[in-house]
Amino acid sequence: MLSNFDFSVIPVSLPFIWEGLLYSFKLTITAMCGGIILGTLLALARLSGGPVLSRFAAAYVDTLRSIPLLMVILWFFFLIPLVTGKPMGAENSALITFTLFEAAFYSEIMRAGIQSIPKGQVNAGYAVGMTYWQTMGNVVLPQAFRNMLPVLLTQTIILFQDTSLVYAIGAKDLLKAAENTGKNYNRPVEMYVFSALIYFIICFSLSMLVKRLQKRIAIIR
Amino acid sequence: MIDIKNVSKWYGNFKVLTDCTTNVAKGEVVVVCGPSGSGKSTLIKCVNALEPIQQGQIIVDGTTVSDPKTNLPKLRARVGMVFQHFELFPHMSITQNLAIGQIKVLGRSKDEAIERGIKLLDRVGLKAHANKFPGELSGGQQQRVAIARALSMDPICMLFDEPTSALDPEMINEVLDVMVELAQEGMTMMVVTHEMGFARKVAHRVVFMDAGQIVEDAKKDDFFGKPRSERAQQFLSKILSH
């Protein structure tokens, strides 16, 4: 059975795979940066916004966390053209969807991080005359971010794996590139194996990195 | 300088402060003492509005603290505060701790802020530790840095919230020494503490609190000589008996 495999398709596929991988990275990094920024704002709104703002943030986070990502991807992709009147393309649609979706998850992480900072630190910031935003920006968030770094990175690894779901709307990510070359050269199984291997190597090395980071942070504390 | 008028405060239904009235004049050192849970820490936190009050008025240097129109950051920048648990910023070096408020709040240049910070660090005897992080210092050293941080803002008065309560006994004096020096230079100070030696040495007045009320507000000599209230007498006899 295994002798039927023909891995000579792999060198041929490399340029396509590379292009797909670049998009997967772009999607991951965009959703990570945008998600962390938006998520932090949501966490702040939830913790110290007024009743309206905090309820909005809570509803946003709880709703998105209760819907499967695949459905959000599909809905957003099909709804936006209906609202705006013109299609925006699978790649751009996925970038926005992932940022909005991941924000909900990063928000919960940042909320835990912010709550882990003792009230005394906030008071100390206020006592030297800092405003709310100065206290958050200089005192609370840097510490919260540092405490939560391993969890944020773990969430990012999950995010990277989840990017493969965009193949459902035809965005050309790593999985889609592998699928397409597999079809073109009639070697689908080989290409699925190859792409799985790439996902594994990247995620596994990142996990190792997070583990080492966790140890270092433990020492600093 | 600090005027506390008929202040009451509730946590939910629980009344923590009842009709507290006292004041701290310019250049005066007022020690607030009393048993745990008497509300003394809460009262001092109300002075720079870290805790809101529900009734009464607190006026600091002519500014009404509880007025919603008051620019609190601006007011707090002029009131130095030292906390029981130091509350240095652990992710910043000692120098950064001393400079951050000056840069972000007072708008001083980085060089100016660092120079002023180092000068104050030298004053509390810790110049050699400028590049360390708070976690690398002892409790007493951290608290001295915290005092220097408060002083770096050129405050018009200083609030101390049990500055030595979290310290090992052998470190208490190094912090008290800094405070005594400050008092002798004429700094206006409101100090919540159990250190009666400190109170005897530098306080002008002693305020004794119990169950959220100011039970006694007397000149130092009157307070230690013969407190009027029975509750204060009991308190004193307990903490001075050994």
Tab-separated table of C-alpha atoms in Angstrom:
chain	number	residue	atom	x	y	z
A	1	MET	CA	0.000	0.000	0.000
A	2	LEU	CA	2.681	2.405	1.081
A	3	SER	CA	4.663	1.565	-2.038
A	4	ASN	CA	1.946	3.279	-4.036
A	5	PHE	CA	2.894	6.594	-2.466
A	6	ASP	CA	4.746	8.967	-4.693
A	7	PHE	CA	6.291	11.784	-2.783
A	8	SER	CA	7.978	13.263	-5.810
A	9	VAL	CA	5.007	15.625	-5.935
A	10	ILE	CA	6.340	17.450	-2.909
A	11	PRO	CA	9.262	19.330	-4.488
A	12	VAL	CA	6.954	20.373	-7.303
A	13	SER	CA	4.341	21.633	-4.850
A	14	LEU	CA	6.725	23.699	-2.732
A	15	PRO	CA	6.094	27.126	-4.348
A	16	PHE	CA	2.317	26.701	-3.911
A	17	ILE	CA	2.663	25.365	-0.389
A	18	TRP	CA	4.932	28.273	0.491
A	19	GLU	CA	2.413	30.764	-0.777
A	20	GLY	CA	-0.361	29.058	1.211
A	21	LEU	CA	1.805	28.956	4.313
A	22	LEU	CA	2.530	32.672	4.000
A	23	TYR	CA	-1.194	33.390	3.937
A	24	SER	CA	-1.753	31.140	6.968
A	25	PHE	CA	0.965	33.094	8.797
A	26	LYS	CA	-0.499	36.402	7.704
A	27	LEU	CA	-3.899	35.325	8.956
A	28	THR	CA	-2.479	34.092	12.265
A	29	ILE	CA	-0.395	37.191	12.924
A	30	THR	CA	-3.148	39.608	11.910
A	31	ALA	CA	-5.719	37.838	14.058
A	32	MET	CA	-3.243	37.626	16.950
A	33	CYS	CA	-2.295	41.327	16.940
A	34	GLY	CA	-5.770	42.585	16.152
A	35	GLY	CA	-7.346	40.053	18.505
A	36	ILE	CA	-5.103	40.940	21.427
A	37	ILE	CA	-5.656	44.684	20.976
A	38	LEU	CA	-9.411	44.340	20.535
A	39	GLY	CA	-9.562	41.663	23.235
A	40	THR	CA	-7.738	43.892	25.721
A	41	LEU	CA	-10.168	46.727	25.021
A	42	LEU	CA	-13.078	44.335	25.513
A	43	ALA	CA	-11.572	43.102	28.777
A	44	LEU	CA	-11.142	46.685	30.008
A	45	ALA	CA	-14.696	47.528	28.966
A	46	ARG	CA	-15.958	44.499	30.808
A	47	LEU	CA	-13.975	45.203	33.971
A	48	SER	CA	-14.202	48.962	34.250
A	49	GLY	CA	-16.598	50.247	31.627
A	50	GLY	CA	-19.974	51.570	32.642
A	51	PRO	CA	-22.993	49.263	32.810
A	52	VAL	CA	-23.752	49.618	29.093
A	53	LEU	CA	-20.215	49.115	27.866
A	54	SER	CA	-19.457	46.187	30.129
A	55	ARG	CA	-22.684	44.440	29.173
A	56	PHE	CA	-21.929	44.942	25.505
A	57	ALA	CA	-18.438	43.498	25.949
A	58	ALA	CA	-19.771	40.534	27.908
A	59	ALA	CA	-22.425	39.829	25.288
A	60	TYR	CA	-19.872	40.067	22.488
A	61	VAL	CA	-17.454	37.685	24.168
A	62	ASP	CA	-20.071	35.185	25.308
A	63	THR	CA	-21.798	35.086	21.919
A	64	LEU	CA	-18.687	34.503	19.856
A	65	ARG	CA	-17.362	31.939	22.297
A	66	SER	CA	-20.604	29.982	21.932
A	67	ILE	CA	-20.620	29.733	18.131
A	68	PRO	CA	-18.392	27.321	16.180
A	69	LEU	CA	-15.665	29.213	14.330
A	70	LEU	CA	-16.520	27.510	11.051
A	71	MET	CA	-20.034	28.924	11.206
A	72	VAL	CA	-18.761	32.412	11.912
A	73	ILE	CA	-16.422	32.151	8.937
A	74	LEU	CA	-19.228	31.021	6.639
A	75	TRP	CA	-21.789	33.504	7.911
A	76	PHE	CA	-19.440	36.454	7.661
A	77	PHE	CA	-18.329	35.425	4.169
A	78	PHE	CA	-21.910	35.168	2.885
A	79	LEU	CA	-23.408	38.041	4.864
A	80	ILE	CA	-20.956	40.830	4.072
A	81	PRO	CA	-21.704	40.855	0.315
A	82	LEU	CA	-25.409	41.011	1.172
A	83	VAL	CA	-24.854	44.031	3.404
A	84	THR	CA	-22.270	45.940	1.375
A	85	GLY	CA	-23.436	44.840	-2.049
A	86	LYS	CA	-20.045	43.656	-3.234
A	87	PRO	CA	-17.934	40.603	-2.412
A	88	MET	CA	-14.761	41.243	-0.429
A	89	GLY	CA	-12.862	38.078	-1.253
A	90	ALA	CA	-12.322	35.006	0.868
A	91	GLU	CA	-8.864	36.073	2.099
A	92	ASN	CA	-9.919	39.477	3.412
A	93	SER	CA	-13.140	38.112	4.827
A	94	ALA	CA	-11.152	35.527	6.783
A	95	LEU	CA	-8.741	38.172	8.117
A	96	ILE	CA	-11.614	40.188	9.585
A	97	THR	CA	-13.542	37.170	10.854
A	98	PHE	CA	-10.544	35.726	12.652
A	99	THR	CA	-9.619	39.036	14.262
A	100	LEU	CA	-13.160	39.553	15.555
A	101	PHE	CA	-13.522	35.938	16.665
A	102	GLU	CA	-10.148	35.582	18.375
A	103	ALA	CA	-10.695	38.886	20.198
A	104	ALA	CA	-13.335	37.102	22.275
A	105	PHE	CA	-10.847	34.467	23.389
A	106	TYR	CA	-7.925	36.838	23.936
A	107	SER	CA	-10.312	39.057	25.889
A	108	GLU	CA	-10.954	36.344	28.454
A	109	ILE	CA	-7.223	35.726	28.811
A	110	MET	CA	-6.491	39.418	29.277
A	111	ARG	CA	-9.357	39.732	31.734
A	112	ALA	CA	-7.823	37.011	33.890
A	113	GLY	CA	-4.440	38.706	33.533
A	114	ILE	CA	-5.756	42.103	34.572
A	115	GLN	CA	-7.570	40.598	37.541
A	116	SER	CA	-4.371	38.884	38.650
A	117	ILE	CA	-2.788	42.290	39.335
A	118	PRO	CA	-3.402	43.338	42.961
A	119	LYS	CA	-5.598	46.372	43.588
A	120	GLY	CA	-2.676	47.977	45.411
A	121	GLN	CA	-0.825	48.342	42.116
A	122	VAL	CA	-3.749	50.238	40.631
A	123	ASN	CA	-3.885	52.438	43.727
A	124	ALA	CA	-0.148	53.067	43.482
A	125	GLY	CA	-0.591	54.225	39.896
A	126	TYR	CA	-3.446	56.518	40.862
A	127	ALA	CA	-1.542	57.787	43.892
A	128	VAL	CA	1.309	59.176	41.788
A	129	GLY	CA	-1.320	61.018	39.775
A	130	MET	CA	-1.760	58.737	36.795
A	131	THR	CA	-5.084	58.700	34.989
A	132	TYR	CA	-7.023	55.490	34.401
A	133	TRP	CA	-5.429	54.976	30.987
A	134	GLN	CA	-1.938	55.803	32.226
A	135	THR	CA	-2.335	53.366	35.099
A	136	MET	CA	-3.557	50.663	32.754
A	137	GLY	CA	-0.914	51.337	30.124
A	138	ASN	CA	2.088	51.711	32.408
A	139	VAL	CA	1.282	49.592	35.436
A	140	VAL	CA	-1.473	47.007	34.946
A	141	LEU	CA	-1.338	45.867	31.325
A	142	PRO	CA	2.446	45.336	31.100
A	143	GLN	CA	2.265	43.071	34.150
A	144	ALA	CA	-0.913	41.339	33.014
A	145	PHE	CA	0.570	40.764	29.578
A	146	ARG	CA	3.744	39.307	31.012
A	147	ASN	CA	1.843	37.009	33.360
A	148	MET	CA	-0.394	35.810	30.543
A	149	LEU	CA	2.220	35.507	27.796
A	150	PRO	CA	2.344	31.684	27.823
A	151	VAL	CA	-1.462	31.444	27.667
A	152	LEU	CA	-1.644	34.055	24.907
A	153	LEU	CA	0.892	32.104	22.872
A	154	THR	CA	-0.903	28.818	23.443
A	155	GLN	CA	-4.089	30.457	22.177
A	156	THR	CA	-2.118	31.627	19.145
A	157	ILE	CA	-1.005	28.075	18.388
A	158	ILE	CA	-4.639	26.986	18.468
A	159	LEU	CA	-5.443	29.955	16.251
A	160	PHE	CA	-2.815	28.850	13.736
A	161	GLN	CA	-4.384	25.401	13.577
A	162	ASP	CA	-7.845	26.907	13.228
A	163	THR	CA	-6.775	28.948	10.211
A	164	SER	CA	-7.078	25.724	8.213
A	165	LEU	CA	-10.858	26.165	8.463
A	166	VAL	CA	-10.760	28.970	5.898
A	167	TYR	CA	-10.447	26.362	3.173
A	168	ALA	CA	-14.234	26.121	3.551
A	169	ILE	CA	-14.658	29.516	1.898
A	170	GLY	CA	-11.881	28.866	-0.585
A	171	ALA	CA	-9.214	31.144	0.895
A	172	LYS	CA	-5.812	29.939	-0.266
A	173	ASP	CA	-4.115	28.936	2.946
A	174	LEU	CA	-1.688	26.085	3.545
A	175	LEU	CA	-4.387	23.391	3.525
A	176	LYS	CA	-6.066	24.765	0.406
A	177	ALA	CA	-2.725	24.942	-1.396
A	178	ALA	CA	-1.984	21.340	-0.472
A	179	GLU	CA	-5.430	20.255	-1.572
A	180	ASN	CA	-5.160	22.058	-4.908
A	181	THR	CA	-1.727	20.674	-5.769
A	182	GLY	CA	-2.880	17.254	-4.639
A	183	LYS	CA	-5.743	17.447	-7.095
A	184	ASN	CA	-3.666	18.869	-9.937
A	185	TYR	CA	-1.036	16.150	-9.707
A	186	ASN	CA	-3.479	13.476	-8.631
A	187	ARG	CA	-1.612	12.899	-5.350
A	188	PRO	CA	-4.113	14.113	-2.706
A	189	VAL	CA	-3.044	11.738	0.080
A	190	GLU	CA	0.612	12.647	-0.198
A	191	MET	CA	-0.223	16.319	-0.074
A	192	TYR	CA	-2.513	15.948	2.957
A	193	VAL	CA	0.243	14.045	4.753
A	194	PHE	CA	2.774	16.693	3.825
A	195	SER	CA	0.611	19.572	5.000
A	196	ALA	CA	-0.211	17.756	8.253
A	197	LEU	CA	3.508	17.371	8.830
A	198	ILE	CA	4.057	21.092	8.329
A	199	TYR	CA	1.270	21.977	10.793
A	200	PHE	CA	2.715	19.530	13.292
A	201	ILE	CA	6.298	20.780	13.068
A	202	ILE	CA	5.286	24.410	13.458
A	203	CYS	CA	2.856	23.865	16.322
A	204	PHE	CA	5.088	21.430	18.154
A	205	SER	CA	8.108	23.747	18.039
A	206	LEU	CA	5.979	26.647	19.218
A	207	SER	CA	4.650	24.571	22.115
A	208	MET	CA	8.202	23.740	23.154
A	209	LEU	CA	9.028	27.427	23.005
A	210	VAL	CA	6.081	28.258	25.255
A	211	LYS	CA	7.216	25.655	27.766
A	212	ARG	CA	10.690	27.172	27.958
A	213	LEU	CA	9.200	30.626	28.244
A	214	GLN	CA	6.981	29.506	31.107
A	215	LYS	CA	10.029	28.326	33.029
A	216	ARG	CA	11.826	31.605	32.450
A	217	ILE	CA	8.851	33.645	33.613
A	218	ALA	CA	8.602	31.475	36.721
A	219	ILE	CA	12.218	32.340	37.527
A	220	ILE	CA	11.719	36.070	37.024
A	221	ARG	CA	8.896	35.979	39.529
B	1	MET	CA	-3.875	71.540	54.427
B	2	ILE	CA	-6.070	68.472	54.906
B	3	ASP	CA	-9.574	69.075	56.226
B	4	ILE	CA	-11.783	66.113	56.992
B	5	LYS	CA	-15.336	67.182	57.823
B	6	ASN	CA	-18.101	64.863	59.055
B	7	VAL	CA	-17.029	62.035	56.770
B	8	SER	CA	-19.116	58.864	56.686
B	9	LYS	CA	-18.569	55.883	54.437
B	10	TRP	CA	-20.388	52.640	53.816
B	11	TYR	CA	-19.404	49.371	52.182
B	12	GLY	CA	-22.870	48.278	51.092
B	13	ASN	CA	-24.867	48.326	54.313
B	14	PHE	CA	-21.809	48.246	56.516
B	15	LYS	CA	-20.808	51.620	57.900
B	16	VAL	CA	-17.004	51.800	58.046
B	17	LEU	CA	-16.611	55.476	58.896
B	18	THR	CA	-18.971	57.470	61.086
B	19	ASP	CA	-18.896	61.244	61.122
B	20	CYS	CA	-15.118	61.624	61.159
B	21	THR	CA	-13.770	65.135	61.579
B	22	THR	CA	-10.137	66.109	61.897
B	23	ASN	CA	-7.516	68.116	60.094
B	24	VAL	CA	-3.827	68.355	59.344
B	25	ALA	CA	-2.320	71.818	59.249
B	26	LYS	CA	0.608	72.782	57.068
B	27	GLY	CA	3.831	71.394	58.518
B	28	GLU	CA	1.955	69.280	61.006
B	29	VAL	CA	2.498	65.574	61.643
B	30	VAL	CA	-0.658	63.736	62.656
B	31	VAL	CA	-0.521	60.104	63.677
B	32	VAL	CA	-3.705	58.057	63.299
B	33	CYS	CA	-3.814	54.960	65.451
B	34	GLY	CA	-6.346	52.465	66.700
B	35	PRO	CA	-7.136	48.758	66.679
B	36	SER	CA	-7.372	46.756	63.442
B	37	GLY	CA	-10.603	47.318	61.609
B	38	SER	CA	-11.136	50.705	63.172
B	39	GLY	CA	-11.212	52.365	59.742
B	40	LYS	CA	-7.950	54.276	59.931
B	41	SER	CA	-6.601	52.891	56.641
B	42	THR	CA	-9.937	53.540	54.976
B	43	LEU	CA	-9.932	57.118	56.227
B	44	ILE	CA	-6.467	57.879	54.875
B	45	LYS	CA	-7.391	56.357	51.497
B	46	CYS	CA	-10.338	58.725	51.343
B	47	VAL	CA	-7.997	61.699	51.577
B	48	ASN	CA	-6.702	61.169	48.021
B	49	ALA	CA	-9.952	59.567	46.864
B	50	LEU	CA	-8.643	56.041	46.436
B	51	GLU	CA	-11.837	55.287	48.341
B	52	PRO	CA	-15.003	57.299	47.711
B	53	ILE	CA	-16.971	58.773	50.592
B	54	GLN	CA	-20.746	58.952	50.794
B	55	GLN	CA	-21.160	61.777	53.273
B	56	GLY	CA	-19.174	64.753	54.444
B	57	GLN	CA	-16.306	66.585	52.849
B	58	ILE	CA	-12.558	66.288	52.503
B	59	ILE	CA	-10.646	69.358	51.410
B	60	VAL	CA	-6.978	69.115	50.474
B	61	ASP	CA	-5.177	72.415	49.925
B	62	GLY	CA	-8.433	74.147	49.070
B	63	THR	CA	-9.663	71.446	46.685
B	64	THR	CA	-12.740	69.454	47.608
B	65	VAL	CA	-11.769	65.821	47.009
B	66	SER	CA	-15.267	64.415	46.747
B	67	ASP	CA	-16.446	67.052	44.251
B	68	PRO	CA	-17.130	65.211	40.981
B	69	LYS	CA	-15.614	68.143	39.102
B	70	THR	CA	-12.267	67.778	40.859
B	71	ASN	CA	-9.425	66.627	38.634
B	72	LEU	CA	-8.350	63.716	40.808
B	73	PRO	CA	-5.120	62.771	38.999
B	74	LYS	CA	-3.965	66.378	39.314
B	75	LEU	CA	-4.783	66.431	43.016
B	76	ARG	CA	-3.213	63.040	43.723
B	77	ALA	CA	-0.016	64.079	41.964
B	78	ARG	CA	0.444	66.656	44.714
B	79	VAL	CA	-0.302	64.248	47.570
B	80	GLY	CA	2.373	61.650	48.202
B	81	MET	CA	1.237	58.249	49.407
B	82	VAL	CA	3.120	55.312	50.894
B	83	PHE	CA	1.382	51.947	51.188
B	84	GLN	CA	1.603	49.076	53.626
B	85	HIS	CA	2.774	46.684	50.900
B	86	PHE	CA	5.113	49.208	49.200
B	87	GLU	CA	3.436	48.756	45.797
B	88	LEU	CA	6.514	49.486	43.763
B	89	PHE	CA	6.004	48.568	40.117
B	90	PRO	CA	7.679	45.150	39.900
B	91	HIS	CA	8.257	45.249	36.154
B	92	MET	CA	10.320	48.440	36.337
B	93	SER	CA	13.794	49.082	37.695
B	94	ILE	CA	14.151	51.245	40.801
B	95	THR	CA	15.142	54.199	38.635
B	96	GLN	CA	12.115	53.707	36.393
B	97	ASN	CA	9.878	53.468	39.452
B	98	LEU	CA	11.174	56.842	40.572
B	99	ALA	CA	10.950	58.460	37.144
B	100	ILE	CA	7.647	57.205	35.739
B	101	GLY	CA	5.344	59.547	37.648
B	102	GLN	CA	7.546	62.566	36.995
B	103	ILE	CA	7.616	61.806	33.262
B	104	LYS	CA	4.001	60.746	32.699
B	105	VAL	CA	2.274	63.031	35.149
B	106	LEU	CA	4.494	66.067	35.665
B	107	GLY	CA	5.812	66.049	32.101
B	108	ARG	CA	9.452	66.266	33.141
B	109	SER	CA	12.105	65.162	30.690
B	110	LYS	CA	13.576	61.704	31.151
B	111	ASP	CA	16.990	63.053	32.154
B	112	GLU	CA	15.515	65.489	34.634
B	113	ALA	CA	13.291	62.788	36.158
B	114	ILE	CA	16.124	60.313	36.522
B	115	GLU	CA	18.430	62.923	38.044
B	116	ARG	CA	15.791	63.901	40.598
B	117	GLY	CA	15.018	60.227	41.268
B	118	ILE	CA	18.647	59.330	41.886
B	119	LYS	CA	19.035	62.308	44.209
B	120	LEU	CA	16.105	61.097	46.322
B	121	LEU	CA	17.370	57.531	46.182
B	122	ASP	CA	20.657	58.782	47.580
B	123	ARG	CA	18.738	60.545	50.299
B	124	VAL	CA	17.107	57.303	51.461
B	125	GLY	CA	20.513	55.634	51.270
B	126	LEU	CA	19.883	53.352	48.303
B	127	LYS	CA	21.768	54.986	45.442
B	128	ALA	CA	23.730	51.779	44.842
B	129	HIS	CA	20.538	49.901	44.012
B	130	ALA	CA	19.344	52.216	41.233
B	131	ASN	CA	19.425	49.587	38.503
B	132	LYS	CA	17.941	46.726	40.484
B	133	PHE	CA	14.333	45.603	40.390
B	134	PRO	CA	11.996	45.832	43.409
B	135	GLY	CA	12.023	42.045	43.843
B	136	GLU	CA	15.755	42.173	44.512
B	137	LEU	CA	15.419	44.504	47.498
B	138	SER	CA	14.414	43.787	51.088
B	139	GLY	CA	11.078	45.023	52.390
B	140	GLY	CA	12.663	47.914	54.238
B	141	GLN	CA	14.594	48.963	51.167
B	142	GLN	CA	11.484	48.736	48.993
B	143	GLN	CA	9.569	50.919	51.392
B	144	ARG	CA	12.337	53.529	51.352
B	145	VAL	CA	12.182	53.500	47.553
B	146	ALA	CA	8.414	53.920	47.798
B	147	ILE	CA	8.918	56.995	49.987
B	148	ALA	CA	11.431	58.350	47.482
B	149	ARG	CA	8.933	57.703	44.682
B	150	ALA	CA	6.274	59.708	46.494
B	151	LEU	CA	8.774	62.511	47.160
B	152	SER	CA	9.841	62.592	43.511
B	153	MET	CA	6.517	64.252	42.720
B	154	ASP	CA	7.332	67.175	45.064
B	155	PRO	CA	4.199	66.607	47.134
B	156	ILE	CA	2.624	69.259	49.323
B	157	CYS	CA	1.841	66.604	51.937
B	158	MET	CA	2.441	62.902	52.524
B	159	LEU	CA	0.067	60.104	53.494
B	160	PHE	CA	1.473	56.961	55.105
B	161	ASP	CA	-0.800	53.935	55.328
B	162	GLU	CA	0.770	51.585	57.891
B	163	PRO	CA	4.192	51.909	56.270
B	164	THR	CA	5.934	49.515	58.637
B	165	SER	CA	3.225	46.919	59.301
B	166	ALA	CA	4.421	44.525	56.623
B	167	LEU	CA	8.079	44.732	57.618
B	168	ASP	CA	10.299	42.453	59.641
B	169	PRO	CA	11.125	44.056	62.999
B	170	GLU	CA	14.756	44.787	62.140
B	171	MET	CA	13.732	46.717	59.052
B	172	ILE	CA	11.210	48.972	60.718
B	173	ASN	CA	13.761	51.458	61.980
B	174	GLU	CA	15.403	52.162	58.646
B	175	VAL	CA	11.985	53.223	57.342
B	176	LEU	CA	11.058	55.172	60.463
B	177	ASP	CA	14.383	57.020	60.315
B	178	VAL	CA	13.528	58.322	56.854
B	179	MET	CA	10.086	59.360	58.075
B	180	VAL	CA	11.432	61.104	61.158
B	181	GLU	CA	13.869	63.059	59.012
B	182	LEU	CA	11.049	64.048	56.701
B	183	ALA	CA	8.919	65.198	59.637
B	184	GLN	CA	11.756	67.228	61.077
B	185	GLU	CA	12.156	69.004	57.750
B	186	GLY	CA	8.601	70.236	58.130
B	187	MET	CA	6.753	67.962	55.721
B	188	THR	CA	3.001	67.853	56.313
B	189	MET	CA	2.265	64.220	57.188
B	190	MET	CA	-0.711	62.062	58.014
B	191	VAL	CA	0.525	58.717	59.272
B	192	VAL	CA	-1.511	55.628	60.062
B	193	THR	CA	0.736	53.528	62.262
B	194	HIS	CA	1.068	51.441	65.398
B	195	GLU	CA	4.579	52.779	65.995
B	196	MET	CA	4.018	54.759	69.172
B	197	GLY	CA	7.741	55.510	69.441
B	198	PHE	CA	7.469	57.357	66.155
B	199	ALA	CA	4.366	59.172	67.334
B	200	ARG	CA	6.117	60.308	70.519
B	201	LYS	CA	9.147	61.486	68.659
B	202	VAL	CA	7.657	63.553	65.848
B	203	ALA	CA	3.861	63.704	65.985
B	204	HIS	CA	2.164	66.962	66.816
B	205	ARG	CA	-1.221	65.374	67.283
B	206	VAL	CA	-2.578	61.872	67.680
B	207	VAL	CA	-5.948	60.777	66.354
B	208	PHE	CA	-7.342	57.636	67.919
B	209	MET	CA	-9.986	55.687	66.034
B	210	ASP	CA	-12.245	52.851	67.053
B	211	ALA	CA	-15.100	51.209	65.146
B	212	GLY	CA	-15.071	53.799	62.378
B	213	GLN	CA	-15.184	56.776	64.699
B	214	ILE	CA	-12.610	59.275	65.801
B	215	VAL	CA	-12.665	58.733	69.538
B	216	GLU	CA	-9.852	61.041	70.466
B	217	ASP	CA	-8.022	63.836	68.681
B	218	ALA	CA	-5.446	65.340	71.003
B	219	LYS	CA	-2.066	66.995	71.209
B	220	LYS	CA	0.646	64.360	71.462
B	221	ASP	CA	1.533	65.092	75.085
B	222	ASP	CA	-2.101	65.070	76.154
B	223	PHE	CA	-2.701	61.808	74.358
B	224	PHE	CA	0.243	59.972	75.868
B	225	GLY	CA	-0.114	61.724	79.219
B	226	LYS	CA	-3.732	61.018	79.908
B	227	PRO	CA	-6.118	60.148	77.112
B	228	ARG	CA	-9.640	61.286	77.869
B	229	SER	CA	-11.506	58.312	76.463
B	230	GLU	CA	-11.483	54.993	78.217
B	231	ARG	CA	-11.069	53.162	74.918
B	232	ALA	CA	-7.842	55.019	74.139
B	233	GLN	CA	-6.559	54.373	77.647
B	234	GLN	CA	-7.129	50.656	77.197
B	235	PHE	CA	-5.447	50.707	73.793
B	236	LEU	CA	-2.432	52.559	75.105
B	237	SER	CA	-2.018	50.398	78.159
B	238	LYS	CA	-2.084	47.320	75.942
B	239	ILE	CA	0.460	48.443	73.391
B	240	LEU	CA	2.774	50.291	75.763
B	241	SER	CA	2.837	47.659	78.491
B	242	HIS	CA	5.687	45.721	76.890
